[in-house]
Amino acid sequence: MSRYANLLTTEKDAERIIPLEVITEESLAELPEAKKAWAEANGFSADTEGLCRIPDGNGTISKILVSLGGTSPSATTPWWLAGACEQLAVGTYTIEGIADPAVLTAAAFGWCLAHYSYDRYRSDKEPMKERVLILPDSVDIEAVLREAEAYALVRDLVNTPTDDLGPADLQAAIEELAATHSATCTAIIGDDLLKENFPAIHTVGRAAAEGREPRLIELNWGDETNPALTLVGKGVCYDTGGLDIKPGSSMRLMKKDMGGAANAIGLASMIMAAELPVRLRLLVPAVENAVAGNSYRPGDIVRTRKGLTVEIGNTDAEGRVILCDALALACEDAPDLLLDFATLTGAARVALGPDLPAVMTNDDTLWNALEKAANETGDPIWRLPLWAPYDKKLNSKVADLNNITEGFAFAGAITAGLYLQRFVSEGIKWAHTDLVAWQFETLPGQQAGGAAQSIRATFAAIKKLLHSASQ
Ligand code: BES
Ligand code: ZN
Ligand code: ZN
């Protein structure tokens, strides 16, 4: 809890505090004449996003008018104040005229992430320009910081190039998180995956260079007597496509193919920092889908932990091949809830666009909780069906199933979900989130690059489900 902790406070004793007043058409019209004239002279208006600094008689700023360009402050738009924040100078600010804690909480979250930048490799990096926001006691600052820190962690992990974020580095990141929260962390590495019966993870990751061996990373935390929650994240640190190699343009962003793992890690960090009453298990199969003489091949048949054999129709559908061993392991302990996150298919992005993760689940109650939480947190997701009639498209003539639907080039996100479902034991409540983990366009509070997606909604849903279970 360090990066953004200085940015939010309830202390009102700063030397100079500048009030921010969000302006609407009406409130602009009601301003005292001199202020209205000043705003007009500065080209400030309620329908164009911007700031107007109002001077006092001494030439210092007495307040800043904020125009949101026609939108309103909102609890479900976490970025509503982020654009204004990004334009402010170092200083201490307060929001005037808004009392709703949910709206202020959203503002505080966006405020923190307006300070995010990924500058690890830049020679011209500057120290963070700290703008402090004073908030009333009604805002749970610690809760905001937990979420903002988790977002920053997810972004950092996804943004880090594969040379510095291979399977071993992903393990180190999870070990560091474990140490922070007194969790335990173990890993099964390289040929040990075969000894411990994770053949599919080994097969996909075996072509990586020395020191970058495939592994299954596991973190455990929380009281044994609490409900068991297992998170699984796709940790493909780089996806070349394997021997079914991707063209350059499709490969360009594939350092982000561990975005499912990054989001699962971010969610785990939120759960542990908030000390939710769960028994948490995080499983990250981490590999590089690399090209070498010992790469797995199209046509190979892979044995999996569950005992099912998988014909490899395409080495680029590698995510499901590593996830199926992790899901099988997860089910051996019959958790109360099983959630996986993965940058699994280009098809999910085609269906819903990059900003709307696709969720597939076998449990309507779970979906209802997720959907409600997504609406309340402004962290969107959309449900796709695990459409049973498509399941047979995964059948293979020579193995128990194929990792792709040969001859059926439709519904790629759904058939990937159906593939995973074959490895989830009957009766386990499970949701699979197919996400992009990338922000393509820089927006206020959302710098282009690695992106956290769906984890605030999921966190809120888990909290609600725990609460209703204990009633
Ligand atoms: N990592 C990709 C999916 C991906 C691509 C996610 C682009 C987000 C953006 C995955 O491993 C993959 O390559 N999937 C293939 C599956 C196909 C071979 C059945 C795809 O989606 O094209
Ligand atoms: Zn792939
Ligand atoms: Zn992939």
Short mmCIF file of N, CA and C in Angstrom, two decimals, residues 96-208:
data_model
loop_
_atom_site.label_atom_id
_atom_site.label_comp_id
_atom_site.label_asym_id
_atom_site.label_seq_id
_atom_site.Cartn_x
_atom_site.Cartn_y
_atom_site.Cartn_z
N GLU A 96 -15.87 20.28 -4.09
CA GLU A 96 -16.94 21.07 -3.47
C GLU A 96 -18.31 20.60 -3.96
N GLY A 97 -19.26 20.56 -3.06
CA GLY A 97 -20.65 20.40 -3.48
C GLY A 97 -21.08 18.98 -3.81
N ILE A 98 -20.23 17.99 -3.55
CA ILE A 98 -20.66 16.60 -3.78
C ILE A 98 -20.50 15.84 -2.47
N ALA A 99 -21.59 15.25 -2.00
CA ALA A 99 -21.54 14.57 -0.70
C ALA A 99 -21.68 13.06 -0.82
N ASP A 100 -22.21 12.58 -1.94
CA ASP A 100 -22.47 11.14 -2.09
C ASP A 100 -21.15 10.35 -2.02
N PRO A 101 -20.99 9.53 -0.97
CA PRO A 101 -19.71 8.80 -0.80
C PRO A 101 -19.38 7.92 -2.01
N ALA A 102 -20.39 7.34 -2.66
CA ALA A 102 -20.11 6.45 -3.79
C ALA A 102 -19.52 7.24 -4.97
N VAL A 103 -20.04 8.45 -5.18
CA VAL A 103 -19.53 9.29 -6.27
C VAL A 103 -18.10 9.75 -5.94
N LEU A 104 -17.87 10.09 -4.67
CA LEU A 104 -16.52 10.51 -4.25
C LEU A 104 -15.53 9.34 -4.28
N THR A 105 -16.02 8.16 -3.95
CA THR A 105 -15.17 6.97 -3.99
C THR A 105 -14.69 6.72 -5.42
N ALA A 106 -15.62 6.84 -6.37
CA ALA A 106 -15.25 6.66 -7.78
C ALA A 106 -14.20 7.70 -8.17
N ALA A 107 -14.43 8.95 -7.75
CA ALA A 107 -13.49 10.02 -8.08
C ALA A 107 -12.10 9.72 -7.51
N ALA A 108 -12.08 9.22 -6.28
CA ALA A 108 -10.80 8.97 -5.61
C ALA A 108 -10.02 7.86 -6.33
N PHE A 109 -10.74 6.85 -6.79
CA PHE A 109 -10.11 5.74 -7.52
C PHE A 109 -9.49 6.25 -8.83
N GLY A 110 -10.29 7.00 -9.59
CA GLY A 110 -9.80 7.56 -10.86
C GLY A 110 -8.66 8.53 -10.62
N TRP A 111 -8.73 9.26 -9.51
CA TRP A 111 -7.69 10.24 -9.14
C TRP A 111 -6.35 9.53 -9.00
N CYS A 112 -6.36 8.40 -8.28
CA CYS A 112 -5.10 7.65 -8.09
C CYS A 112 -4.55 7.21 -9.44
N LEU A 113 -5.41 6.65 -10.28
CA LEU A 113 -4.90 6.08 -11.54
C LEU A 113 -4.55 7.15 -12.57
N ALA A 114 -5.01 8.37 -12.34
CA ALA A 114 -4.55 9.48 -13.18
C ALA A 114 -3.04 9.70 -12.95
N HIS A 115 -2.54 9.16 -11.85
CA HIS A 115 -1.11 9.29 -11.53
C HIS A 115 -0.28 8.13 -12.08
N TYR A 116 -0.94 7.16 -12.73
CA TYR A 116 -0.19 5.99 -13.22
C TYR A 116 0.58 6.34 -14.49
N SER A 117 1.81 5.91 -14.51
CA SER A 117 2.51 5.94 -15.81
C SER A 117 3.53 4.81 -15.81
N TYR A 118 3.78 4.27 -16.97
CA TYR A 118 4.73 3.17 -17.06
C TYR A 118 6.01 3.72 -17.66
N ASP A 119 6.96 4.01 -16.78
CA ASP A 119 8.17 4.71 -17.25
C ASP A 119 9.45 3.97 -16.88
N ARG A 120 9.30 2.69 -16.54
CA ARG A 120 10.46 1.91 -16.07
C ARG A 120 11.66 1.99 -17.01
N TYR A 121 11.41 2.06 -18.29
CA TYR A 121 12.53 2.01 -19.25
C TYR A 121 12.84 3.38 -19.86
N ARG A 122 12.23 4.43 -19.33
CA ARG A 122 12.45 5.75 -19.94
C ARG A 122 13.54 6.51 -19.20
N SER A 123 14.48 7.03 -19.98
CA SER A 123 15.56 7.81 -19.35
C SER A 123 15.05 9.14 -18.85
N ASP A 124 13.98 9.63 -19.45
CA ASP A 124 13.50 10.97 -19.08
C ASP A 124 12.39 10.92 -18.04
N LYS A 125 12.32 9.80 -17.28
CA LYS A 125 11.21 9.70 -16.33
C LYS A 125 11.33 10.74 -15.22
N GLU A 126 10.16 11.16 -14.78
CA GLU A 126 10.11 12.19 -13.74
C GLU A 126 9.43 11.62 -12.52
N PRO A 127 9.70 12.19 -11.33
CA PRO A 127 8.98 11.72 -10.16
C PRO A 127 7.49 11.99 -10.31
N MET A 128 6.66 11.19 -9.65
CA MET A 128 5.21 11.35 -9.77
C MET A 128 4.81 12.73 -9.27
N LYS A 129 3.97 13.38 -10.09
CA LYS A 129 3.47 14.72 -9.75
C LYS A 129 2.26 14.55 -8.83
N GLU A 130 2.51 14.68 -7.53
CA GLU A 130 1.46 14.31 -6.56
C GLU A 130 0.42 15.39 -6.37
N ARG A 131 -0.81 15.09 -6.72
CA ARG A 131 -1.94 15.95 -6.36
C ARG A 131 -2.70 15.22 -5.27
N VAL A 132 -2.88 15.91 -4.14
CA VAL A 132 -3.53 15.28 -2.99
C VAL A 132 -5.01 15.65 -3.00
N LEU A 133 -5.85 14.66 -2.75
CA LEU A 133 -7.29 14.89 -2.70
C LEU A 133 -7.78 14.69 -1.26
N ILE A 134 -8.42 15.72 -0.74
CA ILE A 134 -9.00 15.61 0.61
C ILE A 134 -10.42 15.07 0.47
N LEU A 135 -10.71 14.07 1.26
CA LEU A 135 -12.02 13.40 1.17
C LEU A 135 -12.68 13.38 2.54
N PRO A 136 -14.00 13.31 2.59
CA PRO A 136 -14.67 13.19 3.89
C PRO A 136 -14.49 11.77 4.45
N ASP A 137 -14.79 11.62 5.75
CA ASP A 137 -14.62 10.32 6.41
C ASP A 137 -15.53 9.25 5.81
N SER A 138 -16.56 9.69 5.10
CA SER A 138 -17.52 8.73 4.53
C SER A 138 -16.89 7.89 3.40
N VAL A 139 -15.74 8.32 2.91
CA VAL A 139 -15.07 7.55 1.85
C VAL A 139 -14.05 6.60 2.50
N ASP A 140 -14.13 5.33 2.14
CA ASP A 140 -13.19 4.33 2.66
C ASP A 140 -11.90 4.38 1.83
N ILE A 141 -10.99 5.24 2.28
CA ILE A 141 -9.76 5.49 1.50
C ILE A 141 -8.94 4.21 1.35
N GLU A 142 -8.88 3.41 2.40
CA GLU A 142 -8.10 2.17 2.31
C GLU A 142 -8.63 1.26 1.21
N ALA A 143 -9.96 1.20 1.11
CA ALA A 143 -10.57 0.34 0.07
C ALA A 143 -10.23 0.87 -1.32
N VAL A 144 -10.28 2.18 -1.47
CA VAL A 144 -9.93 2.78 -2.77
C VAL A 144 -8.48 2.45 -3.12
N LEU A 145 -7.60 2.61 -2.13
CA LEU A 145 -6.18 2.36 -2.38
C LEU A 145 -5.90 0.91 -2.74
N ARG A 146 -6.62 -0.02 -2.09
CA ARG A 146 -6.43 -1.44 -2.41
C ARG A 146 -6.71 -1.70 -3.88
N GLU A 147 -7.79 -1.08 -4.37
CA GLU A 147 -8.17 -1.32 -5.77
C GLU A 147 -7.22 -0.62 -6.72
N ALA A 148 -6.85 0.61 -6.38
CA ALA A 148 -5.95 1.37 -7.27
C ALA A 148 -4.57 0.71 -7.34
N GLU A 149 -4.10 0.25 -6.19
CA GLU A 149 -2.78 -0.42 -6.17
C GLU A 149 -2.84 -1.72 -6.99
N ALA A 150 -3.95 -2.43 -6.88
CA ALA A 150 -4.10 -3.68 -7.64
C ALA A 150 -4.10 -3.37 -9.14
N TYR A 151 -4.79 -2.31 -9.53
CA TYR A 151 -4.80 -1.92 -10.95
C TYR A 151 -3.39 -1.60 -11.44
N ALA A 152 -2.66 -0.86 -10.63
CA ALA A 152 -1.31 -0.47 -11.03
C ALA A 152 -0.42 -1.70 -11.16
N LEU A 153 -0.61 -2.66 -10.25
CA LEU A 153 0.17 -3.90 -10.30
C LEU A 153 -0.15 -4.67 -11.59
N VAL A 154 -1.43 -4.78 -11.92
CA VAL A 154 -1.83 -5.49 -13.15
C VAL A 154 -1.20 -4.80 -14.36
N ARG A 155 -1.31 -3.48 -14.40
CA ARG A 155 -0.77 -2.74 -15.55
C ARG A 155 0.74 -2.94 -15.67
N ASP A 156 1.44 -2.85 -14.54
CA ASP A 156 2.90 -3.02 -14.57
C ASP A 156 3.28 -4.40 -15.10
N LEU A 157 2.57 -5.42 -14.61
CA LEU A 157 2.90 -6.79 -15.03
C LEU A 157 2.69 -6.96 -16.53
N VAL A 158 1.55 -6.44 -17.03
CA VAL A 158 1.25 -6.62 -18.45
C VAL A 158 2.20 -5.77 -19.31
N ASN A 159 2.54 -4.58 -18.82
CA ASN A 159 3.40 -3.69 -19.60
C ASN A 159 4.84 -4.17 -19.68
N THR A 160 5.27 -4.94 -18.70
CA THR A 160 6.67 -5.35 -18.68
C THR A 160 6.96 -6.30 -19.85
N PRO A 161 7.96 -5.96 -20.65
CA PRO A 161 8.29 -6.83 -21.80
C PRO A 161 8.73 -8.21 -21.33
N THR A 162 8.51 -9.20 -22.18
CA THR A 162 8.72 -10.60 -21.80
C THR A 162 10.15 -10.87 -21.35
N ASP A 163 11.10 -10.15 -21.91
CA ASP A 163 12.48 -10.42 -21.51
C ASP A 163 12.66 -10.22 -20.01
N ASP A 164 11.87 -9.31 -19.43
CA ASP A 164 11.92 -9.07 -17.99
C ASP A 164 10.71 -9.65 -17.27
N LEU A 165 9.82 -10.31 -17.99
CA LEU A 165 8.68 -10.94 -17.33
C LEU A 165 8.38 -12.30 -17.96
N GLY A 166 9.35 -13.19 -17.81
CA GLY A 166 9.16 -14.59 -18.22
C GLY A 166 8.49 -15.35 -17.09
N PRO A 167 8.32 -16.67 -17.27
CA PRO A 167 7.68 -17.48 -16.23
C PRO A 167 8.34 -17.32 -14.85
N ALA A 168 9.68 -17.25 -14.81
CA ALA A 168 10.36 -17.12 -13.51
C ALA A 168 10.07 -15.76 -12.87
N ASP A 169 9.95 -14.73 -13.71
CA ASP A 169 9.66 -13.39 -13.17
C ASP A 169 8.22 -13.30 -12.67
N LEU A 170 7.33 -13.98 -13.38
CA LEU A 170 5.93 -14.03 -12.92
C LEU A 170 5.87 -14.73 -11.56
N GLN A 171 6.66 -15.79 -11.43
CA GLN A 171 6.73 -16.49 -10.14
C GLN A 171 7.25 -15.54 -9.06
N ALA A 172 8.29 -14.77 -9.39
CA ALA A 172 8.86 -13.83 -8.40
C ALA A 172 7.81 -12.80 -7.98
N ALA A 173 7.00 -12.35 -8.95
CA ALA A 173 5.96 -11.35 -8.62
C ALA A 173 4.93 -11.94 -7.66
N ILE A 174 4.58 -13.22 -7.89
CA ILE A 174 3.59 -13.86 -7.01
C ILE A 174 4.21 -14.13 -5.64
N GLU A 175 5.49 -14.49 -5.63
CA GLU A 175 6.18 -14.69 -4.34
C GLU A 175 6.22 -13.40 -3.55
N GLU A 176 6.44 -12.29 -4.24
CA GLU A 176 6.49 -11.00 -3.56
C GLU A 176 5.12 -10.66 -2.95
N LEU A 177 4.09 -10.91 -3.72
CA LEU A 177 2.73 -10.67 -3.22
C LEU A 177 2.43 -11.56 -2.02
N ALA A 178 2.88 -12.82 -2.11
CA ALA A 178 2.66 -13.76 -1.01
C ALA A 178 3.36 -13.25 0.26
N ALA A 179 4.58 -12.75 0.09
CA ALA A 179 5.33 -12.27 1.25
C ALA A 179 4.61 -11.09 1.90
N THR A 180 4.05 -10.20 1.07
CA THR A 180 3.35 -9.02 1.60
C THR A 180 2.17 -9.43 2.48
N HIS A 181 1.50 -10.52 2.10
CA HIS A 181 0.26 -10.88 2.80
C HIS A 181 0.40 -12.17 3.63
N SER A 182 1.64 -12.55 3.91
CA SER A 182 1.88 -13.79 4.67
C SER A 182 1.14 -14.97 4.08
N ALA A 183 1.16 -15.07 2.77
CA ALA A 183 0.61 -16.24 2.08
C ALA A 183 1.76 -17.18 1.76
N THR A 184 1.44 -18.41 1.34
CA THR A 184 2.51 -19.31 0.91
C THR A 184 2.52 -19.38 -0.61
N CYS A 185 3.69 -19.59 -1.15
CA CYS A 185 3.80 -19.68 -2.60
C CYS A 185 4.74 -20.83 -2.95
N THR A 186 4.29 -21.68 -3.87
CA THR A 186 5.12 -22.79 -4.33
C THR A 186 5.08 -22.82 -5.85
N ALA A 187 6.01 -23.54 -6.45
CA ALA A 187 5.97 -23.68 -7.92
C ALA A 187 6.50 -25.05 -8.30
N ILE A 188 5.90 -25.62 -9.32
CA ILE A 188 6.39 -26.87 -9.91
C ILE A 188 6.97 -26.48 -11.26
N ILE A 189 8.28 -26.75 -11.42
CA ILE A 189 9.02 -26.15 -12.54
C ILE A 189 9.60 -27.20 -13.48
N GLY A 190 9.53 -26.91 -14.77
CA GLY A 190 10.22 -27.72 -15.80
C GLY A 190 9.78 -29.17 -15.77
N ASP A 191 10.78 -30.09 -15.79
CA ASP A 191 10.46 -31.52 -15.89
C ASP A 191 9.67 -32.04 -14.68
N ASP A 192 9.72 -31.30 -13.56
CA ASP A 192 8.90 -31.70 -12.40
C ASP A 192 7.42 -31.69 -12.75
N LEU A 193 7.05 -30.88 -13.75
CA LEU A 193 5.64 -30.85 -14.18
C LEU A 193 5.21 -32.24 -14.65
N LEU A 194 6.15 -32.98 -15.28
CA LEU A 194 5.82 -34.33 -15.75
C LEU A 194 5.68 -35.27 -14.55
N LYS A 195 6.62 -35.14 -13.61
CA LYS A 195 6.58 -36.00 -12.41
C LYS A 195 5.30 -35.78 -11.63
N GLU A 196 4.85 -34.53 -11.56
CA GLU A 196 3.66 -34.19 -10.75
C GLU A 196 2.38 -34.25 -11.57
N ASN A 197 2.49 -34.74 -12.79
CA ASN A 197 1.32 -34.93 -13.66
C ASN A 197 0.65 -33.62 -14.12
N PHE A 198 1.46 -32.74 -14.68
CA PHE A 198 0.91 -31.57 -15.41
C PHE A 198 1.47 -31.61 -16.84
N PRO A 199 1.16 -32.66 -17.58
CA PRO A 199 1.81 -32.85 -18.89
C PRO A 199 1.47 -31.77 -19.91
N ALA A 200 0.27 -31.23 -19.85
CA ALA A 200 -0.13 -30.25 -20.87
C ALA A 200 0.63 -28.93 -20.69
N ILE A 201 0.81 -28.54 -19.43
CA ILE A 201 1.57 -27.29 -19.18
C ILE A 201 3.01 -27.48 -19.68
N HIS A 202 3.55 -28.64 -19.39
CA HIS A 202 4.92 -28.93 -19.82
C HIS A 202 5.04 -28.90 -21.34
N THR A 203 4.08 -29.53 -22.00
CA THR A 203 4.14 -29.64 -23.46
C THR A 203 4.17 -28.26 -24.11
N VAL A 204 3.29 -27.37 -23.67
CA VAL A 204 3.22 -26.04 -24.30
C VAL A 204 4.49 -25.25 -24.01
N GLY A 205 5.03 -25.40 -22.78
CA GLY A 205 6.12 -24.50 -22.37
C GLY A 205 7.52 -25.04 -22.56
N ARG A 206 7.63 -26.29 -23.06
CA ARG A 206 8.95 -26.94 -23.03
C ARG A 206 9.96 -26.35 -24.00
N ALA A 207 9.51 -25.58 -25.00
CA ALA A 207 10.44 -25.06 -26.00
C ALA A 207 11.11 -23.75 -25.56
N ALA A 208 10.74 -23.25 -24.40
CA ALA A 208 11.33 -21.97 -23.95
C ALA A 208 12.80 -22.17 -23.57
#
